[in-house]
Amino acid sequence: MPRFTPYHLDLVRELALSPGQRVLVTSAGPGSEVLAVARALGDRGVVRATDASVEMVRVCEAQVAKADLKSVTVERADAGDVGDGAWNAILCAFGLWQFDDRVALIKKWTPALSAHGKVGVLTWGPPDEGDPFELMAVALKELEPEVAQKRTRIEGDRESMQRMFEDAGLSLVRHTILRHTVTFSSAEAFVAALTEGCTWRRISEELGAERLGRVAVRFYDQVGGPTAPLSFDPAATLAIAARPGSDVELAVRPSVKAPPLSGPQLPEIRDEHGDWVKRIERVEPWDEPPADAPRKKS
């Protein structure tokens, strides 16, 4: 939905992208964030946008062509397809919910980052009471329980995000909640826009017009009727991660060193000669070196 473009713009701004950089946009959907990234990188930048849906690729390609952005290539590919790698940033806006094993996905991104590369994600939540998205989901569950709707929210609190990234070998460097006021002239306009998105597009195709209409009527009953205007400010969680120890640039700070992972570390490789050097540094010069001192290889 174009109304959610401000969230995409926030993500691009927070990542502090620079002209000429290389950026991979996964689960690109219609491509709102793709356009924002391309404009931030300029003509010398490289943008690769991917989506597993043929229809979303078609829509994104049309958007890119209309904007006349020569630096963008759009491909049908899984989110784990990192292409040539060495990306200055990898983005996934509102797409992580599609993947059951998100850690496995991010593990594919981690080695594809440049030395100072960043991963930036957006996910909806925390949820608000009376959120139109939630009300539509409830109406669907009540009237069409056999139609599976995958939750479009994942655990977005700081602890959950930190754990997800660390399990994939990255350190969380930014976590914040975004809100923008979203308005629709009517509840009908909201439903029409919603069913154009990738999640509800599939549901509407499965249900057909008549069954979807019944779900919409149940939703209208909750919001004051089909002609009632809607205005709400849905919360979205933004998170950015980077390689542990790397220096990265963010909009909020010009230079941030990604912290070490807080979880279990890889076992340290023992340097026997180095250990011995540390031991003899603690004895007086006239003391004999330890009998078990290994010889340094020439």
Tab-separated table of C-alpha atoms in Angstrom:
chain	number	residue	atom	x	y	z
A	1	MET	CA	0.000	0.000	0.000
A	2	PRO	CA	1.386	3.433	-0.892
A	3	ARG	CA	0.161	4.729	2.466
A	4	PHE	CA	2.870	2.678	4.157
A	5	THR	CA	5.667	4.295	2.167
A	6	PRO	CA	6.658	6.495	5.165
A	7	TYR	CA	7.751	3.343	7.009
A	8	HIS	CA	9.920	2.314	4.063
A	9	LEU	CA	11.427	5.790	3.908
A	10	ASP	CA	12.231	5.566	7.619
A	11	LEU	CA	14.080	2.291	7.089
A	12	VAL	CA	16.150	3.719	4.234
A	13	ARG	CA	16.948	6.855	6.233
A	14	GLU	CA	17.910	4.904	9.376
A	15	LEU	CA	20.322	2.757	7.355
A	16	ALA	CA	22.215	5.889	6.250
A	17	LEU	CA	22.791	4.590	2.734
A	18	SER	CA	25.324	6.431	0.574
A	19	PRO	CA	25.489	7.117	-3.172
A	20	GLY	CA	27.186	4.357	-5.118
A	21	GLN	CA	26.539	1.562	-2.605
A	22	ARG	CA	25.183	-1.928	-3.315
A	23	VAL	CA	21.864	-2.917	-1.720
A	24	LEU	CA	19.791	-6.105	-1.865
A	25	VAL	CA	16.044	-5.757	-1.253
A	26	THR	CA	14.371	-9.088	-0.472
A	27	SER	CA	10.626	-9.834	-0.491
A	28	ALA	CA	10.334	-6.549	-2.336
A	29	GLY	CA	6.606	-6.825	-3.062
A	30	PRO	CA	5.269	-3.874	-5.096
A	31	GLY	CA	8.598	-2.102	-4.616
A	32	SER	CA	7.985	0.999	-2.515
A	33	GLU	CA	11.231	0.508	-0.579
A	34	VAL	CA	13.068	-0.348	-3.808
A	35	LEU	CA	12.350	3.111	-5.206
A	36	ALA	CA	13.452	4.760	-1.960
A	37	VAL	CA	16.718	2.799	-1.908
A	38	ALA	CA	17.492	3.547	-5.555
A	39	ARG	CA	16.987	7.273	-5.043
A	40	ALA	CA	19.262	7.234	-1.998
A	41	LEU	CA	22.043	5.459	-3.922
A	42	GLY	CA	21.844	7.549	-7.071
A	43	ASP	CA	22.845	6.530	-10.582
A	44	ARG	CA	26.114	4.927	-9.441
A	45	GLY	CA	24.375	2.627	-6.982
A	46	VAL	CA	23.379	-0.996	-7.507
A	47	VAL	CA	19.980	-2.250	-6.343
A	48	ARG	CA	18.844	-5.852	-6.701
A	49	ALA	CA	15.190	-6.410	-5.809
A	50	THR	CA	13.836	-9.946	-5.438
A	51	ASP	CA	10.503	-11.564	-4.701
A	52	ALA	CA	9.253	-15.131	-4.994
A	53	SER	CA	5.923	-14.000	-6.498
A	54	VAL	CA	5.654	-13.573	-10.263
A	55	GLU	CA	2.895	-11.009	-9.784
A	56	MET	CA	4.888	-8.945	-7.274
A	57	VAL	CA	7.902	-8.973	-9.597
A	58	ARG	CA	5.687	-7.702	-12.420
A	59	VAL	CA	4.307	-4.887	-10.269
A	60	CYS	CA	7.750	-3.932	-8.974
A	61	GLU	CA	9.227	-3.889	-12.484
A	62	ALA	CA	6.431	-1.580	-13.601
A	63	GLN	CA	7.109	0.783	-10.694
A	64	VAL	CA	10.838	0.859	-11.440
A	65	ALA	CA	10.246	1.470	-15.153
A	66	LYS	CA	7.788	4.275	-14.425
A	67	ALA	CA	10.343	5.936	-12.143
A	68	ASP	CA	13.052	5.427	-14.810
A	69	LEU	CA	15.552	4.015	-12.315
A	70	LYS	CA	18.373	2.427	-14.312
A	71	SER	CA	20.295	1.176	-11.263
A	72	VAL	CA	17.625	-1.382	-10.305
A	73	THR	CA	17.253	-4.980	-11.424
A	74	VAL	CA	14.153	-6.927	-10.393
A	75	GLU	CA	14.254	-10.714	-10.307
A	76	ARG	CA	12.070	-13.575	-9.228
A	77	ALA	CA	14.113	-15.263	-6.499
A	78	ASP	CA	13.874	-16.583	-2.962
A	79	ALA	CA	14.791	-14.226	-0.140
A	80	GLY	CA	17.856	-16.338	0.575
A	81	ASP	CA	19.292	-15.774	-2.906
A	82	VAL	CA	22.066	-13.244	-2.215
A	83	GLY	CA	23.463	-13.039	-5.733
A	84	ASP	CA	27.028	-11.738	-5.964
A	85	GLY	CA	27.137	-10.685	-2.311
A	86	ALA	CA	29.281	-7.860	-0.888
A	87	TRP	CA	26.108	-5.893	-0.134
A	88	ASN	CA	26.355	-2.678	1.859
A	89	ALA	CA	22.841	-3.377	3.091
A	90	ILE	CA	20.217	-6.108	2.867
A	91	LEU	CA	16.608	-5.046	3.461
A	92	CYS	CA	13.434	-6.928	4.246
A	93	ALA	CA	10.424	-4.701	4.890
A	94	PHE	CA	7.392	-6.479	6.352
A	95	GLY	CA	8.442	-9.785	4.805
A	96	LEU	CA	10.038	-11.870	7.563
A	97	TRP	CA	6.687	-13.284	8.696
A	98	GLN	CA	6.606	-15.429	5.543
A	99	PHE	CA	9.511	-17.559	6.754
A	100	ASP	CA	9.198	-20.158	9.498
A	101	ASP	CA	12.964	-20.366	10.001
A	102	ARG	CA	14.011	-16.729	9.996
A	103	VAL	CA	17.378	-17.472	11.572
A	104	ALA	CA	18.270	-19.802	8.691
A	105	LEU	CA	17.337	-17.052	6.233
A	106	ILE	CA	19.431	-14.396	7.970
A	107	LYS	CA	22.352	-16.834	8.150
A	108	LYS	CA	22.345	-16.742	4.347
A	109	TRP	CA	22.483	-12.945	4.422
A	110	THR	CA	25.290	-12.661	6.975
A	111	PRO	CA	28.235	-13.798	4.787
A	112	ALA	CA	26.851	-11.780	1.865
A	113	LEU	CA	27.371	-8.471	3.690
A	114	SER	CA	30.338	-6.224	3.013
A	115	ALA	CA	32.768	-5.581	5.889
A	116	HIS	CA	30.609	-2.730	7.181
A	117	GLY	CA	27.309	-4.019	5.813
A	118	LYS	CA	23.974	-3.904	7.626
A	119	VAL	CA	20.715	-5.836	7.650
A	120	GLY	CA	17.590	-3.723	8.091
A	121	VAL	CA	14.109	-5.128	8.709
A	122	LEU	CA	10.605	-3.876	9.400
A	123	THR	CA	7.805	-5.873	10.979
A	124	TRP	CA	4.343	-4.866	12.135
A	125	GLY	CA	3.745	-4.550	15.851
A	126	PRO	CA	3.358	-4.319	18.713
A	127	PRO	CA	-0.383	-4.664	17.964
A	128	ASP	CA	-2.944	-2.124	19.118
A	129	GLU	CA	-6.479	-2.793	20.294
A	130	GLY	CA	-8.941	-1.979	17.521
A	131	ASP	CA	-6.286	-2.137	14.802
A	132	PRO	CA	-8.188	-2.542	11.475
A	133	PHE	CA	-5.740	-5.234	10.386
A	134	GLU	CA	-6.513	-7.216	13.532
A	135	LEU	CA	-10.259	-6.692	13.095
A	136	MET	CA	-10.116	-8.042	9.542
A	137	ALA	CA	-8.110	-11.043	10.720
A	138	VAL	CA	-10.692	-11.769	13.432
A	139	ALA	CA	-13.554	-11.504	10.917
A	140	LEU	CA	-11.767	-13.932	8.605
A	141	LYS	CA	-11.140	-16.405	11.418
A	142	GLU	CA	-14.774	-16.289	12.547
A	143	LEU	CA	-16.351	-16.704	9.114
A	144	GLU	CA	-13.708	-18.655	7.183
A	145	PRO	CA	-11.748	-20.675	9.755
A	146	GLU	CA	-10.624	-23.148	7.099
A	147	VAL	CA	-8.780	-20.425	5.202
A	148	ALA	CA	-5.299	-20.277	6.624
A	149	GLN	CA	-3.982	-16.817	7.263
A	150	LYS	CA	-0.397	-16.715	8.368
A	151	ARG	CA	0.252	-14.137	11.036
A	152	THR	CA	1.908	-11.100	9.494
A	153	ARG	CA	3.563	-10.147	12.776
A	154	ILE	CA	6.589	-11.684	14.420
A	155	GLU	CA	7.977	-11.086	17.888
A	156	GLY	CA	9.463	-7.629	17.499
A	157	ASP	CA	10.526	-6.748	21.037
A	158	ARG	CA	14.197	-5.925	21.529
A	159	GLU	CA	15.077	-9.193	23.242
A	160	SER	CA	13.454	-11.312	20.513
A	161	MET	CA	15.096	-9.333	17.724
A	162	GLN	CA	18.483	-9.496	19.409
A	163	ARG	CA	18.184	-13.255	19.857
A	164	MET	CA	17.109	-13.778	16.237
A	165	PHE	CA	20.022	-11.801	14.841
A	166	GLU	CA	22.598	-13.238	17.229
A	167	ASP	CA	21.541	-16.777	16.368
A	168	ALA	CA	22.341	-15.822	12.775
A	169	GLY	CA	25.736	-14.331	13.683
A	170	LEU	CA	24.817	-10.628	13.716
A	171	SER	CA	24.646	-7.989	16.455
A	172	LEU	CA	21.661	-5.694	16.944
A	173	VAL	CA	22.711	-2.048	16.585
A	174	ARG	CA	19.332	-0.306	16.312
A	175	HIS	CA	15.813	-1.087	17.553
A	176	THR	CA	12.939	1.372	17.552
A	177	ILE	CA	9.168	1.658	17.111
A	178	LEU	CA	7.753	3.708	14.240
A	179	ARG	CA	4.276	5.175	13.861
A	180	HIS	CA	2.686	7.060	11.003
A	181	THR	CA	-0.924	8.129	10.662
A	182	VAL	CA	-2.677	6.169	7.934
A	183	THR	CA	-6.020	7.394	6.593
A	184	PHE	CA	-8.630	5.880	4.310
A	185	SER	CA	-11.653	7.715	2.998
A	186	SER	CA	-13.825	4.745	3.945
A	187	ALA	CA	-13.684	1.241	5.376
A	188	GLU	CA	-14.440	0.007	1.854
A	189	ALA	CA	-11.337	1.785	0.572
A	190	PHE	CA	-9.290	0.093	3.292
A	191	VAL	CA	-10.536	-3.371	2.321
A	192	ALA	CA	-9.903	-2.666	-1.367
A	193	ALA	CA	-6.331	-1.579	-0.642
A	194	LEU	CA	-5.753	-4.485	1.729
A	195	THR	CA	-6.750	-7.095	-0.836
A	196	GLU	CA	-4.152	-5.698	-3.246
A	197	GLY	CA	-1.365	-6.672	-0.842
A	198	CYS	CA	0.402	-10.004	-1.259
A	199	THR	CA	-1.177	-11.669	1.821
A	200	TRP	CA	-4.799	-10.698	1.334
A	201	ARG	CA	-4.537	-10.926	-2.443
A	202	ARG	CA	-4.043	-14.680	-2.036
A	203	ILE	CA	-6.896	-14.885	0.471
A	204	SER	CA	-9.289	-12.910	-1.727
A	205	GLU	CA	-8.489	-15.131	-4.709
A	206	GLU	CA	-9.157	-18.229	-2.620
A	207	LEU	CA	-12.425	-16.933	-1.182
A	208	GLY	CA	-13.900	-15.277	-4.242
A	209	ALA	CA	-15.928	-12.076	-4.227
A	210	GLU	CA	-19.007	-13.409	-2.412
A	211	ARG	CA	-17.232	-15.009	0.556
A	212	LEU	CA	-14.786	-12.132	0.877
A	213	GLY	CA	-17.771	-9.793	0.883
A	214	ARG	CA	-19.181	-11.532	3.970
A	215	VAL	CA	-15.868	-11.095	5.769
A	216	ALA	CA	-15.842	-7.433	4.805
A	217	VAL	CA	-19.387	-6.927	6.135
A	218	ARG	CA	-18.349	-8.389	9.501
A	219	PHE	CA	-15.415	-5.966	9.524
A	220	TYR	CA	-17.660	-3.011	8.624
A	221	ASP	CA	-19.875	-3.811	11.596
A	222	GLN	CA	-16.850	-3.288	13.860
A	223	VAL	CA	-15.778	0.073	12.447
A	224	GLY	CA	-19.054	1.914	11.902
A	225	GLY	CA	-20.081	0.824	8.426
A	226	PRO	CA	-18.559	0.630	4.932
A	227	THR	CA	-18.510	4.398	4.430
A	228	ALA	CA	-16.917	5.216	7.786
A	229	PRO	CA	-13.529	6.918	7.358
A	230	LEU	CA	-10.562	5.201	8.992
A	231	SER	CA	-7.562	6.856	10.567
A	232	PHE	CA	-5.031	4.967	12.676
A	233	ASP	CA	-1.300	4.890	13.378
A	234	PRO	CA	-0.103	1.275	13.235
A	235	ALA	CA	3.108	0.490	15.079
A	236	ALA	CA	6.020	-1.020	13.189
A	237	THR	CA	9.284	-2.281	14.630
A	238	LEU	CA	12.524	-1.325	12.900
A	239	ALA	CA	15.696	-3.300	13.606
A	240	ILE	CA	19.201	-3.048	12.160
A	241	ALA	CA	22.025	-5.533	12.702
A	242	ALA	CA	25.653	-5.833	11.614
A	243	ARG	CA	28.683	-8.073	11.938
A	244	PRO	CA	30.026	-8.124	15.518
A	245	GLY	CA	32.884	-5.655	15.902
A	246	SER	CA	32.248	-3.841	12.628
A	247	ASP	CA	31.931	-0.064	12.445
A	248	VAL	CA	28.674	0.943	10.787
A	249	GLU	CA	26.990	4.221	10.011
A	250	LEU	CA	23.427	4.917	11.123
A	251	ALA	CA	21.241	7.980	10.770
A	252	VAL	CA	21.113	8.411	14.540
A	253	ARG	CA	24.894	8.080	14.972
A	254	PRO	CA	27.686	8.597	12.416
A	255	SER	CA	29.721	5.658	13.707
A	256	VAL	CA	28.567	2.665	15.737
A	257	LYS	CA	30.643	-0.382	16.619
A	258	ALA	CA	28.493	-3.504	16.570
A	259	PRO	CA	28.811	-5.204	19.973
A	260	PRO	CA	30.101	-8.748	20.413
A	261	LEU	CA	27.536	-11.512	20.505
A	262	SER	CA	26.126	-12.116	23.965
A	263	GLY	CA	25.395	-15.793	23.307
A	264	PRO	CA	27.796	-18.739	23.255
A	265	GLN	CA	30.945	-17.947	21.314
A	266	LEU	CA	32.982	-20.143	19.032
A	267	PRO	CA	35.702	-21.990	20.952
A	268	GLU	CA	38.959	-20.058	21.084
A	269	ILE	CA	41.829	-21.601	19.149
A	270	ARG	CA	44.693	-22.029	21.572
A	271	ASP	CA	48.042	-20.523	20.635
A	272	GLU	CA	50.578	-22.552	22.631
A	273	HIS	CA	53.509	-20.301	21.809
A	274	GLY	CA	51.503	-17.217	22.691
A	275	ASP	CA	50.471	-18.806	25.997
A	276	TRP	CA	54.130	-19.503	26.824
A	277	VAL	CA	55.160	-15.933	25.932
A	278	LYS	CA	52.544	-14.622	28.361
A	279	ARG	CA	53.917	-16.906	31.069
A	280	ILE	CA	57.568	-15.859	30.660
A	281	GLU	CA	56.541	-12.184	30.644
A	282	ARG	CA	55.555	-12.683	34.257
A	283	VAL	CA	58.978	-14.051	35.425
A	284	GLU	CA	62.194	-12.202	36.103
A	285	PRO	CA	64.839	-12.197	33.358
A	286	TRP	CA	67.162	-14.446	35.357
A	287	ASP	CA	64.537	-17.129	35.888
A	288	GLU	CA	64.714	-20.278	33.790
A	289	PRO	CA	61.931	-20.651	31.199
A	290	PRO	CA	59.338	-23.333	31.952
A	291	ALA	CA	60.527	-26.844	31.130
A	292	ASP	CA	57.447	-27.509	29.011
A	293	ALA	CA	57.886	-24.383	26.919
A	294	PRO	CA	57.141	-25.226	23.268
A	295	ARG	CA	59.588	-24.130	20.658
A	296	LYS	CA	58.409	-21.486	18.231
A	297	LYS	CA	58.286	-22.864	14.722
A	298	SER	CA	60.639	-21.131	12.305
